[in-house]
CSV table of C-alpha atoms and ligand atoms in Angstrom, one decimal:
chain,number,residue,atom,x,y,z
A,1,MET,CA,113.5,147.6,109.6
A,2,LEU,CA,112.1,144.2,108.6
A,3,VAL,CA,109.0,144.5,106.3
A,4,PHE,CA,106.8,141.5,105.6
A,5,VAL,CA,105.3,142.0,102.1
A,6,VAL,CA,102.2,140.1,101.4
A,7,ASN,CA,100.4,139.5,98.0
A,8,CYS,CA,97.3,137.5,98.7
A,9,GLY,CA,95.2,135.8,95.9
A,10,SER,CA,92.1,133.8,96.2
A,11,SER,CA,94.0,130.5,96.7
A,12,SER,CA,97.5,131.7,97.0
A,13,LEU,CA,99.7,133.9,99.1
A,14,LYS,CA,103.1,135.2,98.0
A,15,TYR,CA,105.4,136.8,100.5
A,16,GLN,CA,108.8,138.4,101.0
A,17,LEU,CA,110.6,139.5,104.1
A,18,ILE,CA,112.7,142.5,103.2
A,19,ASP,CA,115.4,144.4,105.2
A,20,SER,CA,114.5,148.0,104.4
A,21,GLU,CA,118.0,149.3,105.1
A,22,SER,CA,119.9,147.0,102.8
A,23,GLU,CA,116.8,146.5,100.6
A,24,LYS,CA,117.8,142.8,100.5
A,25,VAL,CA,115.3,139.9,100.5
A,26,ILE,CA,115.8,137.8,103.7
A,27,ALA,CA,113.3,135.1,102.7
A,28,LYS,CA,110.5,134.7,100.2
A,29,GLY,CA,107.9,132.1,99.4
A,30,LEU,CA,104.5,131.1,98.2
A,31,CYS,CA,101.5,129.3,99.7
A,32,GLU,CA,99.4,127.5,97.1
A,33,ARG,CA,96.2,125.6,97.0
A,34,ILE,CA,94.8,127.4,100.1
A,35,GLY,CA,91.3,126.0,100.8
A,36,ILE,CA,92.0,122.9,98.7
A,37,ASP,CA,94.9,121.1,100.4
A,38,GLY,CA,98.0,123.4,100.8
A,39,ARG,CA,101.6,123.7,99.8
A,40,LEU,CA,104.3,126.1,101.3
A,41,THR,CA,107.4,126.8,99.3
A,42,HIS,CA,109.8,128.8,101.5
A,43,LYS,CA,113.2,130.1,100.4
A,44,PRO,CA,115.4,131.7,103.0
A,45,THR,CA,118.2,133.6,101.3
A,46,GLY,CA,121.4,131.7,101.5
A,47,LYS,CA,119.7,128.5,102.6
A,48,ASP,CA,118.0,125.6,100.8
A,49,GLU,CA,114.4,126.0,99.6
A,50,VAL,CA,111.9,124.1,101.7
A,51,VAL,CA,108.6,122.6,100.3
A,52,LYS,CA,106.0,121.5,102.8
A,53,GLU,CA,102.6,119.9,102.0
A,54,VAL,CA,100.5,121.1,104.9
A,55,ALA,CA,96.7,121.5,105.3
A,56,MET,CA,95.7,125.1,104.7
A,57,PRO,CA,92.0,125.3,105.1
A,58,ASP,CA,92.1,129.1,105.0
A,59,HIS,CA,94.4,132.1,104.7
A,60,LYS,CA,94.9,132.4,108.4
A,61,ALA,CA,96.4,128.9,108.4
A,62,ALA,CA,98.6,129.8,105.5
A,63,VAL,CA,99.9,133.0,107.2
A,64,SER,CA,100.5,131.0,110.3
A,65,PHE,CA,102.6,128.4,108.5
A,66,VAL,CA,104.6,131.2,106.8
A,67,LEU,CA,105.3,132.9,110.2
A,68,GLU,CA,106.3,129.5,111.6
A,69,ALA,CA,108.7,129.0,108.7
A,70,LEU,CA,110.2,132.5,109.1
A,71,SER,CA,111.0,131.8,112.8
A,72,ASP,CA,111.8,128.1,112.5
A,73,THR,CA,115.1,127.0,114.0
A,74,GLU,CA,116.3,125.4,110.7
A,75,CYS,CA,114.7,127.2,107.7
A,76,GLY,CA,113.9,130.4,109.7
A,77,VAL,CA,115.6,133.8,109.3
A,78,ILE,CA,114.4,135.5,112.5
A,79,LYS,CA,114.3,134.5,116.2
A,80,ASP,CA,110.8,135.6,116.8
A,81,LEU,CA,107.9,137.5,115.2
A,82,SER,CA,108.6,140.7,117.2
A,83,GLU,CA,111.5,141.3,114.8
A,84,ILE,CA,109.0,142.1,112.0
A,85,ASP,CA,108.4,145.8,112.1
A,86,ALA,CA,105.6,146.3,109.5
A,87,VAL,CA,103.5,144.5,107.0
A,88,GLY,CA,102.9,145.8,103.4
A,89,HIS,CA,99.9,144.4,101.6
A,90,ARG,CA,99.4,144.5,97.9
A,91,ILE,CA,95.8,145.5,97.1
A,92,VAL,CA,94.6,145.3,93.6
A,93,HIS,CA,91.8,147.9,93.5
A,94,GLY,CA,91.6,151.2,95.4
A,95,GLY,CA,88.9,152.7,93.1
A,96,GLU,CA,88.8,156.5,93.3
A,97,LYS,CA,89.2,156.4,97.1
A,98,PHE,CA,93.0,155.7,97.2
A,99,ALA,CA,95.5,157.8,95.2
A,100,LYS,CA,98.3,156.8,97.6
A,101,SER,CA,99.3,154.0,99.9
A,102,VAL,CA,97.8,154.2,103.4
A,103,VAL,CA,98.2,152.8,106.9
A,104,ILE,CA,95.5,150.2,107.4
A,105,THR,CA,92.7,151.2,109.9
A,106,ASP,CA,89.1,149.9,110.3
A,107,GLU,CA,88.0,152.8,108.0
A,108,VAL,CA,90.5,151.8,105.3
A,109,MET,CA,89.3,148.2,105.5
A,110,LYS,CA,85.8,149.4,104.9
A,111,ALA,CA,86.8,151.6,102.0
A,112,ILE,CA,88.7,148.7,100.4
A,113,GLU,CA,85.6,146.5,100.9
A,114,GLU,CA,83.6,149.1,99.1
A,115,CYS,CA,85.9,148.6,96.0
A,116,ASN,CA,85.2,144.8,96.0
A,117,ASP,CA,82.6,145.3,93.3
A,118,LEU,CA,85.3,146.6,91.0
A,119,ALA,CA,87.7,143.7,91.6
A,120,PRO,CA,85.5,140.8,92.7
A,121,LEU,CA,88.3,138.2,92.2
A,122,HIS,CA,91.0,140.1,93.9
A,123,ASN,CA,90.0,142.6,96.6
A,124,PRO,CA,88.1,140.1,98.8
A,125,ALA,CA,91.2,137.9,98.8
A,126,ASN,CA,93.4,140.9,99.7
A,127,LEU,CA,91.2,141.7,102.6
A,128,ILE,CA,91.2,138.1,103.9
A,129,GLY,CA,95.0,138.4,103.8
A,130,ILE,CA,95.0,141.6,105.9
A,131,THR,CA,92.6,140.0,108.4
A,132,ALA,CA,94.7,136.9,108.7
A,133,CYS,CA,97.9,138.9,109.3
A,134,GLN,CA,96.1,141.2,111.9
A,135,ALA,CA,94.9,138.1,113.8
A,136,LEU,CA,98.4,136.7,114.0
A,137,MET,CA,100.4,140.0,114.3
A,138,PRO,CA,97.9,142.2,116.2
A,139,ASN,CA,100.4,145.0,117.2
A,140,ILE,CA,102.3,145.4,114.0
A,141,PRO,CA,101.5,148.3,111.7
A,142,MET,CA,100.2,147.4,108.2
A,143,VAL,CA,100.1,149.4,105.0
A,144,ALA,CA,97.9,148.9,101.9
A,145,VAL,CA,99.6,149.6,98.6
A,146,PHE,CA,97.2,149.8,95.6
A,147,ASP,CA,97.8,148.7,92.0
A,148,THR,CA,95.5,151.4,90.8
A,149,ALA,CA,96.8,154.3,93.0
A,150,PHE,CA,99.5,155.6,90.7
A,151,HIS,CA,97.0,156.1,87.9
A,152,GLN,CA,94.7,158.3,89.9
A,153,THR,CA,96.5,161.3,88.4
A,154,MET,CA,95.1,160.6,84.9
A,155,PRO,CA,93.1,163.6,83.6
A,156,ARG,CA,89.4,163.2,83.0
A,157,GLU,CA,89.7,163.0,79.2
A,158,ALA,CA,92.0,160.0,79.6
A,159,TYR,CA,90.0,158.0,82.2
A,160,LEU,CA,86.4,158.6,81.1
A,161,TYR,CA,84.7,156.3,78.7
A,162,GLY,CA,82.3,157.6,76.1
A,163,VAL,CA,79.2,156.3,77.9
A,164,PRO,CA,76.4,158.3,79.6
A,165,PHE,CA,78.1,160.3,82.3
A,166,GLU,CA,75.6,159.0,84.9
A,167,TYR,CA,77.3,155.6,84.7
A,168,TYR,CA,80.5,157.2,85.8
A,169,GLU,CA,78.8,159.1,88.6
A,170,GLN,CA,76.6,156.2,89.8
A,171,TYR,CA,78.7,153.1,89.2
A,172,LYS,CA,82.2,154.6,88.8
A,173,VAL,CA,82.6,153.1,85.3
A,174,ARG,CA,85.9,154.5,84.1
A,175,LYS,CA,89.5,153.6,83.3
A,176,TYR,CA,91.5,152.8,86.5
A,177,GLY,CA,94.7,151.2,85.2
A,178,PHE,CA,96.8,148.5,86.9
A,179,HIS,CA,100.4,147.5,87.6
A,180,GLY,CA,100.7,151.0,89.2
A,181,THR,CA,103.3,149.9,91.7
A,182,SER,CA,105.5,148.7,88.9
A,183,HIS,CA,105.0,151.7,86.7
A,184,SER,CA,105.7,154.0,89.6
A,185,PHE,CA,108.8,152.1,90.6
A,186,VAL,CA,110.3,151.9,87.1
A,187,SER,CA,109.4,155.5,86.1
A,188,LYS,CA,111.1,156.8,89.2
A,189,ARG,CA,114.2,154.9,88.4
A,190,LEU,CA,114.1,156.0,84.8
A,191,LEU,CA,113.8,159.6,85.8
A,192,ASN,CA,116.7,159.1,88.1
A,193,ILE,CA,118.8,157.6,85.4
A,194,ILE,CA,118.1,160.3,82.9
A,195,GLY,CA,118.5,163.0,85.5
A,196,LYS,CA,115.0,164.5,85.2
A,197,GLU,CA,113.6,163.8,88.6
A,198,ASN,CA,113.0,167.5,89.3
A,199,GLU,CA,112.4,168.8,85.8
A,200,GLU,CA,109.7,168.6,83.2
A,201,SER,CA,109.7,165.0,81.8
A,202,LYS,CA,107.8,162.7,79.5
A,203,VAL,CA,108.5,159.0,79.7
A,204,ILE,CA,106.7,155.8,78.7
A,205,ILE,CA,106.9,152.6,80.7
A,206,CYS,CA,106.2,149.2,79.0
A,207,HIS,CA,105.4,146.6,81.6
A,208,LEU,CA,105.3,143.5,79.5
A,209,GLY,CA,104.7,140.2,81.3
A,210,ASN,CA,101.9,137.7,81.4
A,211,GLY,CA,99.6,140.7,81.9
A,212,SER,CA,100.9,143.7,80.1
A,213,SER,CA,100.3,147.5,80.2
A,214,ILE,CA,102.0,150.6,79.0
A,215,THR,CA,101.8,153.9,80.9
A,216,ALA,CA,102.5,157.5,79.8
A,217,VAL,CA,104.2,159.4,82.7
A,218,LYS,CA,104.4,163.1,82.5
A,219,ASN,CA,106.4,165.1,85.2
A,220,GLY,CA,106.4,161.9,87.3
A,221,GLU,CA,102.6,161.3,87.1
A,222,SER,CA,100.6,158.8,85.2
A,223,VAL,CA,98.6,160.6,82.5
A,224,ASP,CA,97.3,157.5,80.6
A,225,THR,CA,97.6,153.8,80.7
A,226,SER,CA,96.5,150.9,78.5
A,227,MET,CA,94.6,148.8,81.0
A,228,GLY,CA,91.1,150.1,81.8
A,229,PHE,CA,88.1,149.4,84.0
A,230,THR,CA,89.7,145.9,84.4
A,231,PRO,CA,93.1,144.4,83.5
A,232,LEU,CA,91.4,142.9,80.3
A,233,ASP,CA,91.8,146.2,78.3
A,234,GLY,CA,94.7,147.4,76.2
A,235,LEU,CA,97.6,145.3,74.9
A,236,LEU,CA,97.3,141.7,73.6
A,237,MET,CA,98.4,139.6,76.6
A,238,GLY,CA,99.3,136.0,77.5
A,239,THR,CA,95.7,134.8,77.5
A,240,ARG,CA,93.8,138.1,77.5
A,241,SER,CA,92.5,139.7,74.3
A,242,GLY,CA,93.2,143.3,75.2
A,243,SER,CA,91.1,146.0,73.6
A,244,ILE,CA,88.3,144.7,71.4
A,245,ASP,CA,85.1,146.1,69.9
A,246,PRO,CA,82.5,145.4,72.7
A,247,ALA,CA,80.0,144.4,70.1
A,248,VAL,CA,82.1,141.2,69.6
A,249,VAL,CA,81.0,140.1,73.1
A,250,GLN,CA,77.3,140.0,72.3
A,251,PHE,CA,78.0,138.6,68.8
A,252,LEU,CA,80.1,135.7,70.2
A,253,ALA,CA,77.6,135.0,72.9
A,254,ALA,CA,74.9,134.5,70.2
A,255,LYS,CA,77.1,132.4,68.0
A,256,LEU,CA,78.4,130.2,70.8
A,257,ASP,CA,75.1,130.1,72.5
A,258,CYS,CA,76.7,131.0,75.8
A,259,SER,CA,76.4,133.7,78.5
A,260,LEU,CA,78.2,137.1,78.5
A,261,ASP,CA,80.2,135.7,81.5
A,262,ASP,CA,81.3,132.8,79.4
A,263,VAL,CA,82.5,135.2,76.6
A,264,LEU,CA,84.4,137.2,79.2
A,265,THR,CA,86.1,134.1,80.4
A,266,ILE,CA,87.1,133.3,76.9
A,267,LEU,CA,88.5,136.9,76.5
A,268,ASN,CA,90.4,136.6,79.8
A,269,LYS,CA,91.6,133.1,79.8
A,270,LYS,CA,91.6,131.7,76.2
A,271,SER,CA,92.6,134.6,74.1
A,272,GLY,CA,95.7,136.8,73.7
A,273,VAL,CA,98.8,135.2,72.2
A,274,GLU,CA,97.7,131.8,73.4
A,275,GLY,CA,94.4,132.0,71.6
A,276,ILE,CA,96.0,133.4,68.4
A,277,SER,CA,98.9,130.9,68.3
A,278,GLY,CA,97.2,127.8,69.8
A,279,VAL,CA,100.7,127.1,71.2
A,280,SER,CA,101.2,128.8,74.5
A,281,SER,CA,100.8,132.0,76.5
A,282,ASP,CA,104.6,131.9,77.3
A,283,PHE,CA,106.7,134.0,74.9
A,284,ARG,CA,109.6,131.6,75.1
A,285,ASP,CA,107.4,128.8,73.7
A,286,LEU,CA,106.1,131.3,71.0
A,287,GLU,CA,109.6,132.3,69.9
A,288,LYS,CA,110.6,128.7,69.6
A,289,ALA,CA,107.5,127.7,67.7
A,290,SER,CA,107.8,130.7,65.4
A,291,ASN,CA,111.5,129.9,64.7
A,292,GLU,CA,110.4,126.4,63.8
A,293,GLY,CA,108.0,127.8,61.2
A,294,ASN,CA,104.7,127.9,63.2
A,295,LYS,CA,102.8,130.6,61.3
A,296,ARG,CA,100.2,131.3,64.1
A,297,ALA,CA,103.0,131.8,66.6
A,298,THR,CA,104.6,134.3,64.3
A,299,ILE,CA,101.2,136.1,63.9
A,300,ALA,CA,100.8,136.3,67.7
A,301,LEU,CA,104.3,137.8,68.1
A,302,ASP,CA,103.6,140.3,65.3
A,303,MET,CA,100.3,141.3,66.8
A,304,PHE,CA,101.9,141.8,70.2
A,305,ALA,CA,104.6,144.1,68.9
A,306,TYR,CA,102.1,146.0,66.7
A,307,ARG,CA,99.8,146.8,69.7
A,308,CYS,CA,102.8,147.9,71.8
A,309,ALA,CA,103.9,150.3,69.1
A,310,GLN,CA,100.3,151.6,68.8
A,311,PHE,CA,100.1,152.5,72.4
A,312,ILE,CA,103.6,154.0,72.6
A,313,GLY,CA,102.7,156.1,69.5
A,314,SER,CA,99.5,157.3,71.1
A,315,TYR,CA,101.3,158.3,74.3
A,316,VAL,CA,103.9,160.2,72.4
A,317,ALA,CA,101.0,162.0,70.8
A,318,VAL,CA,99.1,162.9,74.0
A,319,MET,CA,102.3,164.0,75.8
A,320,ASN,CA,103.6,165.8,72.7
A,321,GLY,CA,106.9,164.0,72.8
A,322,VAL,CA,108.9,161.5,74.9
A,323,ASP,CA,112.3,161.7,76.6
A,324,ALA,CA,112.9,158.1,77.3
A,325,ILE,CA,111.2,154.7,77.2
A,326,ALA,CA,111.7,151.7,79.6
A,327,PHE,CA,110.9,148.0,79.2
A,328,THR,CA,110.2,146.0,82.3
A,329,ALA,CA,108.6,142.7,83.6
A,330,GLY,CA,109.2,139.2,82.2
A,331,ILE,CA,109.0,140.0,78.5
A,332,GLY,CA,110.3,143.5,78.7
A,333,GLU,CA,113.4,142.5,80.8
A,334,ASN,CA,114.2,139.2,78.9
A,335,ASN,CA,112.9,139.2,75.4
A,336,ILE,CA,115.6,140.7,73.3
A,337,SER,CA,113.9,140.2,69.9
A,338,MET,CA,110.5,141.5,71.1
A,339,ARG,CA,112.2,144.8,72.3
A,340,LYS,CA,113.9,145.1,69.0
A,341,LYS,CA,110.7,144.4,67.1
A,342,ILE,CA,108.7,147.0,69.0
A,343,CYS,CA,111.4,149.6,68.6
A,344,GLU,CA,111.6,149.0,64.8
A,345,TYR,CA,108.2,150.8,64.7
A,346,LEU,CA,109.7,153.8,66.4
A,347,GLY,CA,112.1,155.0,63.7
A,348,TYR,CA,110.0,158.1,63.2
A,349,LEU,CA,111.0,159.2,66.8
A,350,GLY,CA,114.7,158.8,65.8
A,351,ILE,CA,114.9,155.7,68.1
A,352,CYS,CA,117.7,153.4,67.2
A,353,ILE,CA,118.5,150.2,69.1
A,354,ASP,CA,122.1,149.0,69.6
A,355,ASP,CA,122.0,145.2,69.1
A,356,ASN,CA,125.0,144.7,71.4
A,357,LYS,CA,123.6,146.8,74.2
A,358,ASN,CA,120.2,145.1,73.7
A,359,ASN,CA,121.7,141.7,74.3
A,360,VAL,CA,120.8,141.8,78.0
A,361,ARG,CA,118.3,139.9,80.2
A,362,GLY,CA,117.0,140.9,83.6
A,363,GLU,CA,119.4,143.7,84.3
A,364,GLU,CA,119.4,147.4,84.0
A,365,ALA,CA,120.8,148.7,80.8
A,366,CYS,CA,120.5,151.4,78.1
A,367,ILE,CA,119.8,149.6,74.9
A,368,SER,CA,119.6,152.5,72.4
A,369,THR,CA,122.6,153.9,70.4
A,370,GLU,CA,124.5,157.0,71.5
A,371,ASP,CA,122.8,159.1,68.7
A,372,SER,CA,119.2,157.7,69.3
A,373,ASN,CA,116.9,160.7,69.7
A,374,VAL,CA,115.1,159.0,72.5
A,375,SER,CA,116.9,156.8,75.0
A,376,VAL,CA,115.5,153.3,75.6
A,377,TYR,CA,116.2,151.3,78.8
A,378,VAL,CA,115.6,147.9,80.4
A,379,ILE,CA,114.8,148.5,84.0
A,380,PRO,CA,113.9,145.4,86.1
A,381,THR,CA,110.7,146.0,88.1
A,382,ASN,CA,110.5,145.0,91.8
A,383,GLU,CA,107.0,145.4,93.1
A,384,GLU,CA,107.8,143.8,96.5
A,385,LEU,CA,110.6,146.3,97.1
A,386,ALA,CA,108.3,149.1,96.0
A,387,ILE,CA,105.7,148.0,98.6
A,388,ALA,CA,108.4,147.7,101.3
A,389,ARG,CA,109.6,151.2,100.6
A,390,GLU,CA,106.0,152.6,100.7
A,391,THR,CA,105.4,150.8,103.9
A,392,VAL,CA,108.5,152.2,105.6
A,393,ALA,CA,107.7,155.7,104.3
A,394,LEU,CA,104.3,155.6,106.0
A,395,ILE,CA,104.9,154.2,109.4
B,1,ADP,P1,103.5,137.9,85.4
B,1,ADP,O1,102.6,138.9,84.7
B,1,ADP,O2,102.8,136.6,85.6
B,1,ADP,O3,104.2,138.5,86.6
B,1,ADP,P2,106.1,137.9,84.1
B,1,ADP,O4,106.4,139.3,84.3
B,1,ADP,O5,106.8,136.9,84.9
B,1,ADP,O6,104.5,137.6,84.3
B,1,ADP,O7,106.2,137.5,82.5
B,1,ADP,C1,106.0,136.3,82.0
B,1,ADP,C2,106.5,136.3,80.5
B,1,ADP,O8,107.9,136.7,80.5
B,1,ADP,C3,106.4,135.0,79.8
B,1,ADP,O9,105.8,135.2,78.5
B,1,ADP,C4,107.8,134.6,79.6
B,1,ADP,O10,108.0,133.9,78.4
B,1,ADP,C5,108.6,135.9,79.6
B,1,ADP,N1,109.9,135.6,80.1
B,1,ADP,C6,110.3,135.4,81.4
B,1,ADP,N2,111.6,135.1,81.5
B,1,ADP,C7,112.1,135.1,80.2
B,1,ADP,C8,113.4,134.8,79.6
B,1,ADP,N3,114.4,134.5,80.4
B,1,ADP,N4,113.5,134.9,78.3
B,1,ADP,C9,112.4,135.3,77.5
B,1,ADP,N5,111.2,135.5,78.0
B,1,ADP,C10,111.0,135.4,79.3
C-alpha cells in the first residue's frame, strides 16, 4: 500500500510517500512559506531533488503542487493519484478525546476542532491540511495520528496539576505530553530488542531534539512524561525554558513592563540553551563554542544534561526501577558526548557506557557495557513511518 503522510504546520507542510510493505520512502518533501509566497522542495528517492518557487496562497494550493510533483512525468514517482491508498495526518493535540489513532470522519474533525483551544498554533493548521487533502483526494481514506494519544494512559496522579480540581473538570487543565508517536515507536522497538514485548517491563525513552521530552513507559504504556499542558514544560530545550516556577512569569512581566503573552514568547522562543548560551539553539554550535572556551555554552550543555538526569531519576523512582533506556531524535541519536554526560549521572543504577559502542550516530546500537546493570540504546525515531503503520492498521 502507498501511504501519503502529511504533517501540516501554519505555513508549512511536510510529506512523505511510504510503501507500507517495504516501509521505504518513495518520495518526501516540504512546502514552505504557504500564504506568503511559496516554495516546494521535492525529493523523489533515487532521483535529484527539485526546488520550485510557486505561489501557494493556501494549503490546498500546496497539497495540489505536492500531488502534481508526485505524479509528474520527470520528478514523479507514481503514474496517477489513484495509486495512493491512504493518507495519514499528524495531529498535535487530541486532548482527552483521542487515546488512539482514528479514521477521519466528520465527527472526528469536529472533535479535533474542539481541541483547538489546547493547541491554537497547531490544531487549526492540522485541520486545514486534512480539508485540503479531502478536497483533492475525496475518496481516499484518511487517518489522524495524535502526538498526545500515547500519553493518555498516564495515571491521574501523574497528569493532574495541583490546582483547584474544577479547572481540570471545566477547562481540561492537565498534563497531556507530546512526541507520543516517537515515544511509542521507540519504546516498541526497545521492548522488541530487549525481548520484553509480552512481559512486565520498565523503560525510559529520551527524545532529545530541538524540542525534547522524556517518557516513562511501563508494560508498554506511557505512565509519565516531561512535557505538560503544552510542549513548553519539562526539559531545557533549544529555545524553550522547560519547567520554571510560574511566579517568574508574572515577575518578569512586571520587570520588563510587558504582557504575559510576551513573557511566554520569551520562554518559548528566546530561552533554553539558546537563551543561556547566547550562542545558538543547535547543539553542534554549542559543543563547538564550549570546546573553544565559551563559558555560557558550557553552562547550557551542563544544564541540559542535569535536567535529563533529573527526569530519568524521577522516572526510575515512580516505576521502581528501569530495564533499559533509549536515546532518540537529533541530539539523542547524534550527540555522543551528551549521551555520555547524561549517563555519567546514572552510576547509581549501575549504568556504564562503553565509549567505543557509544561512538555511533544515527543508527541503532547498544551503547552500554556488557556488565552494565541497565542497558542503554540509541534507537533512531521515525515518526512518518509510525504514522504510516498506524494508518495501514486502521484502514
Ligand atoms: P526537531 O525537534 O526540530 O525535529 P531534531 O530532532 O532534528 O529537532 O534535533 C535537532 C538537534 O539535533 C540540534 O540541536 C542538532 O544540533 C542536533 N543534531 C542533529 N544532527 C546532529 C549531528 N550529526 N551531530 C550532533 N548533533 C546533531
